[in-house]
PDB file of N, CA, C and O in Angstrom:
ATOM      1  N   MET G  24     105.897-237.829 213.722  1.00 82.00           N
ATOM      2  CA  MET G  24     105.040-236.964 214.502  1.00 82.00           C
ATOM      3  C   MET G  24     103.598-237.435 214.374  1.00 82.00           C
ATOM      4  O   MET G  24     103.128-237.719 213.284  1.00 82.00           O
ATOM      5  N   LYS G  25     102.947-237.483 215.481  1.00 90.00           N
ATOM      6  CA  LYS G  25     101.564-237.958 215.534  1.00 90.00           C
ATOM      7  C   LYS G  25     100.642-237.106 214.658  1.00 90.00           C
ATOM      8  O   LYS G  25      99.760-237.628 213.984  1.00 90.00           O
ATOM      9  N   GLU G  26     100.866-235.797 214.650  1.00 92.00           N
ATOM     10  CA  GLU G  26     100.020-234.908 213.856  1.00 92.00           C
ATOM     11  C   GLU G  26     100.096-235.242 212.365  1.00 92.00           C
ATOM     12  O   GLU G  26      99.086-235.203 211.661  1.00 92.00           O
ATOM     13  N   LEU G  27     101.274-235.580 211.904  1.00 94.00           N
ATOM     14  CA  LEU G  27     101.441-235.914 210.486  1.00 94.00           C
ATOM     15  C   LEU G  27     100.793-237.250 210.166  1.00 94.00           C
ATOM     16  O   LEU G  27     100.224-237.428 209.080  1.00 94.00           O
ATOM     17  N   GLU G  28     100.857-238.179 211.095  1.00 95.00           N
ATOM     18  CA  GLU G  28     100.191-239.466 210.898  1.00 95.00           C
ATOM     19  C   GLU G  28      98.678-239.275 210.791  1.00 95.00           C
ATOM     20  O   GLU G  28      98.015-239.932 209.988  1.00 95.00           O
ATOM     21  N   LEU G  29      98.131-238.365 211.588  1.00 96.00           N
ATOM     22  CA  LEU G  29      96.697-238.077 211.520  1.00 96.00           C
ATOM     23  C   LEU G  29      96.327-237.451 210.179  1.00 96.00           C
ATOM     24  O   LEU G  29      95.275-237.766 209.609  1.00 96.00           O
ATOM     25  N   LEU G  30      97.184-236.578 209.670  1.00 96.00           N
ATOM     26  CA  LEU G  30      96.942-235.982 208.352  1.00 96.00           C
ATOM     27  C   LEU G  30      96.975-237.051 207.263  1.00 96.00           C
ATOM     28  O   LEU G  30      96.157-237.034 206.330  1.00 96.00           O
ATOM     29  N   LEU G  31      97.890-237.996 207.386  1.00 96.00           N
ATOM     30  CA  LEU G  31      97.981-239.096 206.428  1.00 96.00           C
ATOM     31  C   LEU G  31      96.694-239.921 206.453  1.00 96.00           C
ATOM     32  O   LEU G  31      96.150-240.257 205.397  1.00 96.00           O
ATOM     33  N   GLU G  32      96.208-240.227 207.631  1.00 97.00           N
ATOM     34  CA  GLU G  32      94.967-240.993 207.743  1.00 97.00           C
ATOM     35  C   GLU G  32      93.790-240.227 207.156  1.00 97.00           C
ATOM     36  O   GLU G  32      92.900-240.814 206.537  1.00 97.00           O
ATOM     37  N   GLU G  33      93.787-238.911 207.317  1.00 97.00           N
ATOM     38  CA  GLU G  33      92.745-238.062 206.742  1.00 97.00           C
ATOM     39  C   GLU G  33      92.742-238.178 205.212  1.00 97.00           C
ATOM     40  O   GLU G  33      91.691-238.292 204.581  1.00 97.00           O
ATOM     41  N   LEU G  34      93.926-238.163 204.632  1.00 97.00           N
ATOM     42  CA  LEU G  34      94.044-238.310 203.174  1.00 97.00           C
ATOM     43  C   LEU G  34      93.567-239.681 202.710  1.00 97.00           C
ATOM     44  O   LEU G  34      92.823-239.793 201.729  1.00 97.00           O
ATOM     45  N   LYS G  35      94.006-240.712 203.397  1.00 97.00           N
ATOM     46  CA  LYS G  35      93.610-242.068 203.024  1.00 97.00           C
ATOM     47  C   LYS G  35      92.096-242.237 203.103  1.00 97.00           C
ATOM     48  O   LYS G  35      91.484-242.858 202.227  1.00 97.00           O
ATOM     49  N   GLU G  36      91.494-241.667 204.125  1.00 98.00           N
ATOM     50  CA  GLU G  36      90.040-241.761 204.288  1.00 98.00           C
ATOM     51  C   GLU G  36      89.316-241.000 203.175  1.00 98.00           C
ATOM     52  O   GLU G  36      88.317-241.482 202.634  1.00 98.00           O
ATOM     53  N   ALA G  37      89.809-239.832 202.812  1.00 97.00           N
ATOM     54  CA  ALA G  37      89.195-239.048 201.732  1.00 97.00           C
ATOM     55  C   ALA G  37      89.233-239.827 200.417  1.00 97.00           C
ATOM     56  O   ALA G  37      88.236-239.879 199.689  1.00 97.00           O
ATOM     57  N   LEU G  38      90.355-240.464 200.129  1.00 98.00           N
ATOM     58  CA  LEU G  38      90.468-241.242 198.895  1.00 98.00           C
ATOM     59  C   LEU G  38      89.568-242.470 198.952  1.00 98.00           C
ATOM     60  O   LEU G  38      88.890-242.798 197.974  1.00 98.00           O
ATOM     61  N   LYS G  39      89.524-243.116 200.086  1.00 97.00           N
ATOM     62  CA  LYS G  39      88.663-244.300 200.252  1.00 97.00           C
ATOM     63  C   LYS G  39      87.199-243.932 200.013  1.00 97.00           C
ATOM     64  O   LYS G  39      86.474-244.648 199.307  1.00 97.00           O
ATOM     65  N   GLN G  40      86.761-242.817 200.571  1.00 97.00           N
ATOM     66  CA  GLN G  40      85.381-242.379 200.379  1.00 97.00           C
ATOM     67  C   GLN G  40      85.093-242.066 198.919  1.00 97.00           C
ATOM     68  O   GLN G  40      84.025-242.385 198.399  1.00 97.00           O
ATOM     69  N   LYS G  41      86.052-241.442 198.241  1.00 96.00           N
ATOM     70  CA  LYS G  41      85.865-241.129 196.824  1.00 96.00           C
ATOM     71  C   LYS G  41      85.758-242.405 196.003  1.00 96.00           C
ATOM     72  O   LYS G  41      84.909-242.530 195.132  1.00 96.00           O
ATOM     73  N   GLU G  42      86.618-243.385 196.303  1.00 95.00           N
ATOM     74  CA  GLU G  42      86.574-244.658 195.589  1.00 95.00           C
ATOM     75  C   GLU G  42      85.231-245.363 195.815  1.00 95.00           C
ATOM     76  O   GLU G  42      84.650-245.909 194.868  1.00 95.00           O
ATOM     77  N   GLN G  43      84.730-245.320 197.024  1.00 95.00           N
ATOM     78  CA  GLN G  43      83.443-245.941 197.323  1.00 95.00           C
ATOM     79  C   GLN G  43      82.315-245.239 196.578  1.00 95.00           C
ATOM     80  O   GLN G  43      81.409-245.891 196.046  1.00 95.00           O
ATOM     81  N   ALA G  44      82.359-243.916 196.523  1.00 94.00           N
ATOM     82  CA  ALA G  44      81.338-243.158 195.799  1.00 94.00           C
ATOM     83  C   ALA G  44      81.357-243.496 194.316  1.00 94.00           C
ATOM     84  O   ALA G  44      80.307-243.639 193.687  1.00 94.00           O
ATOM     85  N   ILE G  45      82.534-243.663 193.758  1.00 93.00           N
ATOM     86  CA  ILE G  45      82.667-243.997 192.343  1.00 93.00           C
ATOM     87  C   ILE G  45      82.135-245.408 192.088  1.00 93.00           C
ATOM     88  O   ILE G  45      81.458-245.654 191.092  1.00 93.00           O
ATOM     89  N   GLU G  46      82.405-246.331 192.993  1.00 90.00           N
ATOM     90  CA  GLU G  46      81.924-247.707 192.840  1.00 90.00           C
ATOM     91  C   GLU G  46      80.403-247.783 192.879  1.00 90.00           C
ATOM     92  O   GLU G  46      79.806-248.652 192.238  1.00 90.00           O
ATOM     93  N   LEU G  47      79.754-246.890 193.600  1.00 91.00           N
ATOM     94  CA  LEU G  47      78.302-246.906 193.739  1.00 91.00           C
ATOM     95  C   LEU G  47      77.567-246.300 192.546  1.00 91.00           C
ATOM     96  O   LEU G  47      76.350-246.447 192.440  1.00 91.00           O
ATOM     97  N   ARG G  48      78.296-245.646 191.667  1.00 88.00           N
ATOM     98  CA  ARG G  48      77.661-245.035 190.501  1.00 88.00           C
ATOM     99  C   ARG G  48      77.131-246.100 189.555  1.00 88.00           C
ATOM    100  O   ARG G  48      77.620-247.228 189.526  1.00 88.00           O
ATOM    101  N   GLU G  49      76.148-245.708 188.788  1.00 79.00           N
ATOM    102  CA  GLU G  49      75.528-246.612 187.814  1.00 79.00           C
ATOM    103  C   GLU G  49      76.476-246.938 186.660  1.00 79.00           C
ATOM    104  O   GLU G  49      76.595-248.076 186.249  1.00 79.00           O
ATOM    105  N   GLU G  50      77.137-245.920 186.140  1.00 83.00           N
ATOM    106  CA  GLU G  50      77.998-246.121 184.972  1.00 83.00           C
ATOM    107  C   GLU G  50      79.392-246.583 185.414  1.00 83.00           C
ATOM    108  O   GLU G  50      79.845-246.255 186.500  1.00 83.00           O
ATOM    109  N   PRO G  51      80.056-247.342 184.561  1.00 82.00           N
ATOM    110  CA  PRO G  51      81.407-247.799 184.901  1.00 82.00           C
ATOM    111  C   PRO G  51      82.410-246.636 184.899  1.00 82.00           C
ATOM    112  O   PRO G  51      82.198-245.619 184.250  1.00 82.00           O
ATOM    113  N   SER G  52      83.478-246.806 185.642  1.00 83.00           N
ATOM    114  CA  SER G  52      84.520-245.781 185.704  1.00 83.00           C
ATOM    115  C   SER G  52      85.261-245.700 184.378  1.00 83.00           C
ATOM    116  O   SER G  52      85.519-246.709 183.731  1.00 83.00           O
ATOM    117  N   SER G  53      85.613-244.486 184.010  1.00 90.00           N
ATOM    118  CA  SER G  53      86.383-244.298 182.782  1.00 90.00           C
ATOM    119  C   SER G  53      87.862-244.535 183.081  1.00 90.00           C
ATOM    120  O   SER G  53      88.289-244.567 184.229  1.00 90.00           O
ATOM    121  N   ALA G  54      88.626-244.680 182.026  1.00 91.00           N
ATOM    122  CA  ALA G  54      90.073-244.842 182.175  1.00 91.00           C
ATOM    123  C   ALA G  54      90.671-243.601 182.821  1.00 91.00           C
ATOM    124  O   ALA G  54      91.615-243.695 183.618  1.00 91.00           O
ATOM    125  N   ASN G  55      90.111-242.444 182.507  1.00 94.00           N
ATOM    126  CA  ASN G  55      90.588-241.194 183.091  1.00 94.00           C
ATOM    127  C   ASN G  55      90.369-241.191 184.612  1.00 94.00           C
ATOM    128  O   ASN G  55      91.262-240.811 185.362  1.00 94.00           O
ATOM    129  N   THR G  56      89.197-241.628 185.050  1.00 94.00           N
ATOM    130  CA  THR G  56      88.906-241.676 186.482  1.00 94.00           C
ATOM    131  C   THR G  56      89.857-242.624 187.186  1.00 94.00           C
ATOM    132  O   THR G  56      90.407-242.301 188.241  1.00 94.00           O
ATOM    133  N   THR G  57      90.067-243.789 186.601  1.00 93.00           N
ATOM    134  CA  THR G  57      90.993-244.762 187.181  1.00 93.00           C
ATOM    135  C   THR G  57      92.394-244.188 187.270  1.00 93.00           C
ATOM    136  O   THR G  57      93.088-244.342 188.286  1.00 93.00           O
ATOM    137  N   SER G  58      92.812-243.488 186.238  1.00 96.00           N
ATOM    138  CA  SER G  58      94.128-242.861 186.224  1.00 96.00           C
ATOM    139  C   SER G  58      94.241-241.802 187.318  1.00 96.00           C
ATOM    140  O   SER G  58      95.258-241.721 188.022  1.00 96.00           O
ATOM    141  N   LEU G  59      93.210-240.985 187.478  1.00 96.00           N
ATOM    142  CA  LEU G  59      93.225-239.949 188.507  1.00 96.00           C
ATOM    143  C   LEU G  59      93.292-240.561 189.907  1.00 96.00           C
ATOM    144  O   LEU G  59      94.013-240.058 190.774  1.00 96.00           O
ATOM    145  N   ILE G  60      92.550-241.627 190.119  1.00 96.00           N
ATOM    146  CA  ILE G  60      92.599-242.326 191.417  1.00 96.00           C
ATOM    147  C   ILE G  60      94.017-242.829 191.672  1.00 96.00           C
ATOM    148  O   ILE G  60      94.561-242.666 192.773  1.00 96.00           O
ATOM    149  N   ASN G  61      94.615-243.434 190.672  1.00 97.00           N
ATOM    150  CA  ASN G  61      95.982-243.947 190.826  1.00 97.00           C
ATOM    151  C   ASN G  61      96.979-242.812 191.090  1.00 97.00           C
ATOM    152  O   ASN G  61      97.916-242.976 191.874  1.00 97.00           O
ATOM    153  N   ASN G  62      96.771-241.674 190.449  1.00 97.00           N
ATOM    154  CA  ASN G  62      97.633-240.518 190.695  1.00 97.00           C
ATOM    155  C   ASN G  62      97.510-240.022 192.134  1.00 97.00           C
ATOM    156  O   ASN G  62      98.505-239.661 192.766  1.00 97.00           O
ATOM    157  N   ARG G  63      96.278-240.007 192.650  1.00 97.00           N
ATOM    158  CA  ARG G  63      96.083-239.572 194.038  1.00 97.00           C
ATOM    159  C   ARG G  63      96.695-240.576 195.016  1.00 97.00           C
ATOM    160  O   ARG G  63      97.243-240.195 196.047  1.00 97.00           O
ATOM    161  N   LYS G  64      96.633-241.865 194.679  1.00 97.00           N
ATOM    162  CA  LYS G  64      97.293-242.874 195.517  1.00 97.00           C
ATOM    163  C   LYS G  64      98.794-242.626 195.551  1.00 97.00           C
ATOM    164  O   LYS G  64      99.421-242.727 196.609  1.00 97.00           O
ATOM    165  N   ALA G  65      99.351-242.268 194.412  1.00 97.00           N
ATOM    166  CA  ALA G  65     100.785-241.967 194.346  1.00 97.00           C
ATOM    167  C   ALA G  65     101.101-240.715 195.173  1.00 97.00           C
ATOM    168  O   ALA G  65     102.134-240.667 195.851  1.00 97.00           O
ATOM    169  N   ASP G  66     100.215-239.715 195.134  1.00 97.00           N
ATOM    170  CA  ASP G  66     100.400-238.521 195.960  1.00 97.00           C
ATOM    171  C   ASP G  66     100.452-238.889 197.440  1.00 97.00           C
ATOM    172  O   ASP G  66     101.296-238.403 198.187  1.00 97.00           O
ATOM    173  N   ILE G  67      99.537-239.751 197.852  1.00 97.00           N
ATOM    174  CA  ILE G  67      99.469-240.160 199.256  1.00 97.00           C
ATOM    175  C   ILE G  67     100.698-240.974 199.639  1.00 97.00           C
ATOM    176  O   ILE G  67     101.250-240.802 200.726  1.00 97.00           O
ATOM    177  N   GLU G  68     101.156-241.830 198.742  1.00 97.00           N
ATOM    178  CA  GLU G  68     102.375-242.595 199.018  1.00 97.00           C
ATOM    179  C   GLU G  68     103.575-241.650 199.165  1.00 97.00           C
ATOM    180  O   GLU G  68     104.419-241.845 200.038  1.00 97.00           O
ATOM    181  N   GLY G  69     103.648-240.633 198.338  1.00 96.00           N
ATOM    182  CA  GLY G  69     104.713-239.647 198.443  1.00 96.00           C
ATOM    183  C   GLY G  69     104.622-238.874 199.755  1.00 96.00           C
ATOM    184  O   GLY G  69     105.638-238.598 200.396  1.00 96.00           O
ATOM    185  N   PHE G  70     103.416-238.552 200.152  1.00 94.00           N
ATOM    186  CA  PHE G  70     103.191-237.859 201.417  1.00 94.00           C
ATOM    187  C   PHE G  70     103.673-238.731 202.576  1.00 94.00           C
ATOM    188  O   PHE G  70     104.362-238.260 203.478  1.00 94.00           O
ATOM    189  N   GLU G  71     103.331-240.014 202.503  1.00 95.00           N
ATOM    190  CA  GLU G  71     103.739-240.955 203.556  1.00 95.00           C
ATOM    191  C   GLU G  71     105.263-241.074 203.629  1.00 95.00           C
ATOM    192  O   GLU G  71     105.855-241.084 204.705  1.00 95.00           O
ATOM    193  N   LYS G  72     105.891-241.127 202.476  1.00 94.00           N
ATOM    194  CA  LYS G  72     107.353-241.212 202.437  1.00 94.00           C
ATOM    195  C   LYS G  72     107.977-239.935 203.019  1.00 94.00           C
ATOM    196  O   LYS G  72     108.953-239.998 203.770  1.00 94.00           O
ATOM    197  N   ALA G  73     107.406-238.791 202.680  1.00 93.00           N
ATOM    198  CA  ALA G  73     107.921-237.521 203.191  1.00 93.00           C
ATOM    199  C   ALA G  73     107.810-237.456 204.713  1.00 93.00           C
ATOM    200  O   ALA G  73     108.704-236.934 205.380  1.00 93.00           O
ATOM    201  N   ILE G  74     106.751-238.015 205.256  1.00 91.00           N
ATOM    202  CA  ILE G  74     106.580-238.036 206.710  1.00 91.00           C
ATOM    203  C   ILE G  74     107.734-238.780 207.369  1.00 91.00           C
ATOM    204  O   ILE G  74     108.251-238.362 208.405  1.00 91.00           O
ATOM    205  N   SER G  75     108.143-239.874 206.755  1.00 88.00           N
ATOM    206  CA  SER G  75     109.215-240.675 207.352  1.00 88.00           C
ATOM    207  C   SER G  75     110.558-239.952 207.337  1.00 88.00           C
ATOM    208  O   SER G  75     111.452-240.301 208.100  1.00 88.00           O
ATOM    209  N   LEU G  76     110.689-238.942 206.494  1.00 89.00           N
ATOM    210  CA  LEU G  76     111.952-238.214 206.378  1.00 89.00           C
ATOM    211  C   LEU G  76     111.992-236.926 207.208  1.00 89.00           C
ATOM    212  O   LEU G  76     113.030-236.270 207.262  1.00 89.00           O
ATOM    213  N   VAL G  77     110.891-236.607 207.858  1.00 89.00           N
ATOM    214  CA  VAL G  77     110.790-235.349 208.601  1.00 89.00           C
ATOM    215  C   VAL G  77     111.629-235.404 209.874  1.00 89.00           C
ATOM    216  O   VAL G  77     111.675-236.407 210.571  1.00 89.00           O
ATOM    217  N   THR G  78     112.251-234.299 210.156  1.00 82.00           N
ATOM    218  CA  THR G  78     113.042-234.170 211.380  1.00 82.00           C
ATOM    219  C   THR G  78     112.121-234.115 212.596  1.00 82.00           C
ATOM    220  O   THR G  78     110.975-233.701 212.498  1.00 82.00           O
ATOM    221  N   LYS G  79     112.629-234.516 213.710  1.00 80.00           N
ATOM    222  CA  LYS G  79     111.864-234.476 214.962  1.00 80.00           C
ATOM    223  C   LYS G  79     112.208-233.221 215.772  1.00 80.00           C
ATOM    224  O   LYS G  79     111.884-233.117 216.941  1.00 80.00           O
ATOM    225  N   ASP G  80     112.859-232.272 215.143  1.00 83.00           N
ATOM    226  CA  ASP G  80     113.271-231.037 215.810  1.00 83.00           C
ATOM    227  C   ASP G  80     112.045-230.293 216.351  1.00 83.00           C
ATOM    228  O   ASP G  80     111.191-229.861 215.572  1.00 83.00           O
ATOM    229  N   PRO G  81     111.942-230.129 217.659  1.00 83.00           N
ATOM    230  CA  PRO G  81     110.756-229.481 218.232  1.00 83.00           C
ATOM    231  C   PRO G  81     110.611-228.013 217.828  1.00 83.00           C
ATOM    232  O   PRO G  81     109.505-227.485 217.816  1.00 83.00           O
ATOM    233  N   TYR G  82     111.707-227.376 217.452  1.00 88.00           N
ATOM    234  CA  TYR G  82     111.635-225.970 217.049  1.00 88.00           C
ATOM    235  C   TYR G  82     111.048-225.811 215.642  1.00 88.00           C
ATOM    236  O   TYR G  82     110.525-224.754 215.307  1.00 88.00           O
ATOM    237  N   SER G  83     111.136-226.846 214.850  1.00 90.00           N
ATOM    238  CA  SER G  83     110.615-226.813 213.486  1.00 90.00           C
ATOM    239  C   SER G  83     109.236-227.448 213.376  1.00 90.00           C
ATOM    240  O   SER G  83     108.611-227.375 212.323  1.00 90.00           O
ATOM    241  N   LYS G  84     108.769-228.049 214.422  1.00 89.00           N
ATOM    242  CA  LYS G  84     107.545-228.844 214.390  1.00 89.00           C
ATOM    243  C   LYS G  84     106.351-228.084 213.809  1.00 89.00           C
ATOM    244  O   LYS G  84     105.689-228.572 212.897  1.00 89.00           O
ATOM    245  N   ASN G  85     106.074-226.885 214.304  1.00 92.00           N
ATOM    246  CA  ASN G  85     104.901-226.140 213.835  1.00 92.00           C
ATOM    247  C   ASN G  85     104.995-225.773 212.363  1.00 92.00           C
ATOM    248  O   ASN G  85     104.014-225.847 211.627  1.00 92.00           O
ATOM    249  N   ILE G  86     106.160-225.396 211.917  1.00 93.00           N
ATOM    250  CA  ILE G  86     106.358-225.045 210.508  1.00 93.00           C
ATOM    251  C   ILE G  86     106.154-226.280 209.631  1.00 93.00           C
ATOM    252  O   ILE G  86     105.491-226.216 208.595  1.00 93.00           O
ATOM    253  N   ILE G  87     106.705-227.390 210.064  1.00 92.00           N
ATOM    254  CA  ILE G  87     106.576-228.639 209.310  1.00 92.00           C
ATOM    255  C   ILE G  87     105.115-229.043 209.207  1.00 92.00           C
ATOM    256  O   ILE G  87     104.615-229.355 208.116  1.00 92.00           O
ATOM    257  N   ILE G  88     104.410-229.013 210.318  1.00 93.00           N
ATOM    258  CA  ILE G  88     102.995-229.392 210.314  1.00 93.00           C
ATOM    259  C   ILE G  88     102.196-228.459 209.421  1.00 93.00           C
ATOM    260  O   ILE G  88     101.351-228.917 208.640  1.00 93.00           O
ATOM    261  N   ASP G  89     102.441-227.167 209.502  1.00 95.00           N
ATOM    262  CA  ASP G  89     101.719-226.214 208.649  1.00 95.00           C
ATOM    263  C   ASP G  89     101.960-226.488 207.169  1.00 95.00           C
ATOM    264  O   ASP G  89     101.027-226.433 206.359  1.00 95.00           O
ATOM    265  N   ASN G  90     103.184-226.791 206.806  1.00 95.00           N
ATOM    266  CA  ASN G  90     103.501-227.102 205.406  1.00 95.00           C
ATOM    267  C   ASN G  90     102.804-228.376 204.951  1.00 95.00           C
ATOM    268  O   ASN G  90     102.303-228.445 203.819  1.00 95.00           O
ATOM    269  N   PHE G  91     102.757-229.372 205.815  1.00 96.00           N
ATOM    270  CA  PHE G  91     102.069-230.605 205.456  1.00 96.00           C
ATOM    271  C   PHE G  91     100.564-230.386 205.346  1.00 96.00           C
ATOM    272  O   PHE G  91      99.909-230.980 204.493  1.00 96.00           O
ATOM    273  N   LYS G  92     100.008-229.521 206.176  1.00 97.00           N
ATOM    274  CA  LYS G  92      98.574-229.220 206.091  1.00 97.00           C
ATOM    275  C   LYS G  92      98.234-228.586 204.741  1.00 97.00           C
ATOM    276  O   LYS G  92      97.187-228.866 204.164  1.00 97.00           O
ATOM    277  N   ILE G  93      99.118-227.732 204.260  1.00 97.00           N
ATOM    278  CA  ILE G  93      98.912-227.113 202.944  1.00 97.00           C
ATOM    279  C   ILE G  93      98.879-228.194 201.867  1.00 97.00           C
ATOM    280  O   ILE G  93      98.018-228.184 200.980  1.00 97.00           O
ATOM    281  N   GLU G  94      99.796-229.133 201.946  1.00 96.00           N
ATOM    282  CA  GLU G  94      99.845-230.223 200.956  1.00 96.00           C
ATOM    283  C   GLU G  94      98.622-231.118 201.064  1.00 96.00           C
ATOM    284  O   GLU G  94      98.067-231.546 200.052  1.00 96.00           O
ATOM    285  N   VAL G  95      98.171-231.397 202.284  1.00 96.00           N
ATOM    286  CA  VAL G  95      96.963-232.209 202.478  1.00 96.00           C
ATOM    287  C   VAL G  95      95.774-231.531 201.809  1.00 96.00           C
ATOM    288  O   VAL G  95      94.979-232.176 201.122  1.00 96.00           O
ATOM    289  N   LYS G  96      95.661-230.238 201.990  1.00 97.00           N
ATOM    290  CA  LYS G  96      94.554-229.497 201.382  1.00 97.00           C
ATOM    291  C   LYS G  96      94.586-229.627 199.862  1.00 97.00           C
ATOM    292  O   LYS G  96      93.556-229.862 199.222  1.00 97.00           O
ATOM    293  N   LYS G  97      95.757-229.503 199.274  1.00 97.00           N
ATOM    294  CA  LYS G  97      95.888-229.616 197.817  1.00 97.00           C
ATOM    295  C   LYS G  97      95.491-231.011 197.332  1.00 97.00           C
ATOM    296  O   LYS G  97      94.769-231.149 196.341  1.00 97.00           O
ATOM    297  N   ILE G  98      95.968-232.030 198.027  1.00 97.00           N
ATOM    298  CA  ILE G  98      95.663-233.405 197.613  1.00 97.00           C
ATOM    299  C   ILE G  98      94.172-233.674 197.768  1.00 97.00           C
ATOM    300  O   ILE G  98      93.548-234.280 196.890  1.00 97.00           O
ATOM    301  N   LYS G  99      93.581-233.227 198.866  1.00 97.00           N
ATOM    302  CA  LYS G  99      92.143-233.438 199.065  1.00 97.00           C
ATOM    303  C   LYS G  99      91.326-232.729 197.985  1.00 97.00           C
ATOM    304  O   LYS G  99      90.331-233.265 197.519  1.00 97.00           O
ATOM    305  N   GLU G 100      91.753-231.541 197.580  1.00 97.00           N
ATOM    306  CA  GLU G 100      91.072-230.841 196.487  1.00 97.00           C
ATOM    307  C   GLU G 100      91.157-231.643 195.203  1.00 97.00           C
ATOM    308  O   GLU G 100      90.175-231.741 194.445  1.00 97.00           O
ATOM    309  N   ARG G 101      92.316-232.230 194.933  1.00 97.00           N
ATOM    310  CA  ARG G 101      92.477-233.050 193.725  1.00 97.00           C
ATOM    311  C   ARG G 101      91.608-234.298 193.811  1.00 97.00           C
ATOM    312  O   ARG G 101      91.079-234.760 192.781  1.00 97.00           O
ATOM    313  N   ILE G 102      91.459-234.858 194.994  1.00 97.00           N
ATOM    314  CA  ILE G 102      90.600-236.029 195.171  1.00 97.00           C
ATOM    315  C   ILE G 102      89.159-235.638 194.876  1.00 97.00           C
ATOM    316  O   ILE G 102      88.447-236.355 194.166  1.00 97.00           O
ATOM    317  N   GLU G 103      88.715-234.505 195.389  1.00 95.00           N
ATOM    318  CA  GLU G 103      87.337-234.058 195.189  1.00 95.00           C
ATOM    319  C   GLU G 103      87.030-233.747 193.724  1.00 95.00           C
ATOM    320  O   GLU G 103      85.887-233.841 193.300  1.00 95.00           O
ATOM    321  N   GLU G 104      88.047-233.395 192.955  1.00 95.00           N
ATOM    322  CA  GLU G 104      87.848-233.078 191.530  1.00 95.00           C
ATOM    323  C   GLU G 104      87.564-234.319 190.702  1.00 95.00           C
ATOM    324  O   GLU G 104      87.070-234.212 189.572  1.00 95.00           O
ATOM    325  N   ILE G 105      87.865-235.479 191.222  1.00 93.00           N
ATOM    326  CA  ILE G 105      87.663-236.725 190.466  1.00 93.00           C
ATOM    327  C   ILE G 105      86.168-236.965 190.308  1.00 93.00           C
ATOM    328  O   ILE G 105      85.409-236.929 191.264  1.00 93.00           O
ATOM    329  N   ARG G 106      85.759-237.228 189.079  1.00 86.00           N
ATOM    330  CA  ARG G 106      84.340-237.476 188.773  1.00 86.00           C
ATOM    331  C   ARG G 106      84.163-238.802 188.116  1.00 86.00           C
ATOM    332  O   ARG G 106      84.776-239.352 187.386  1.00 86.00           O
TER     333      ARG G 106
END
């Protein structure tokens, strides 16, 4: 579904921006920060895999998209928590 692909791109962009912000900092990244970034990458990979398994049933489409939006919000919040 196109809507889910757009949500995936939104997540990838949020993580990319966070990584760029971290790279621009004066101090080097801690092991914890690197670990959190890697965890968020794994979240996004899982999200991408889940998209490939979604049914194309038009009657379920809105429910599926709403559920994925909830997950996107959670992942984006976790990305924003990275310092």
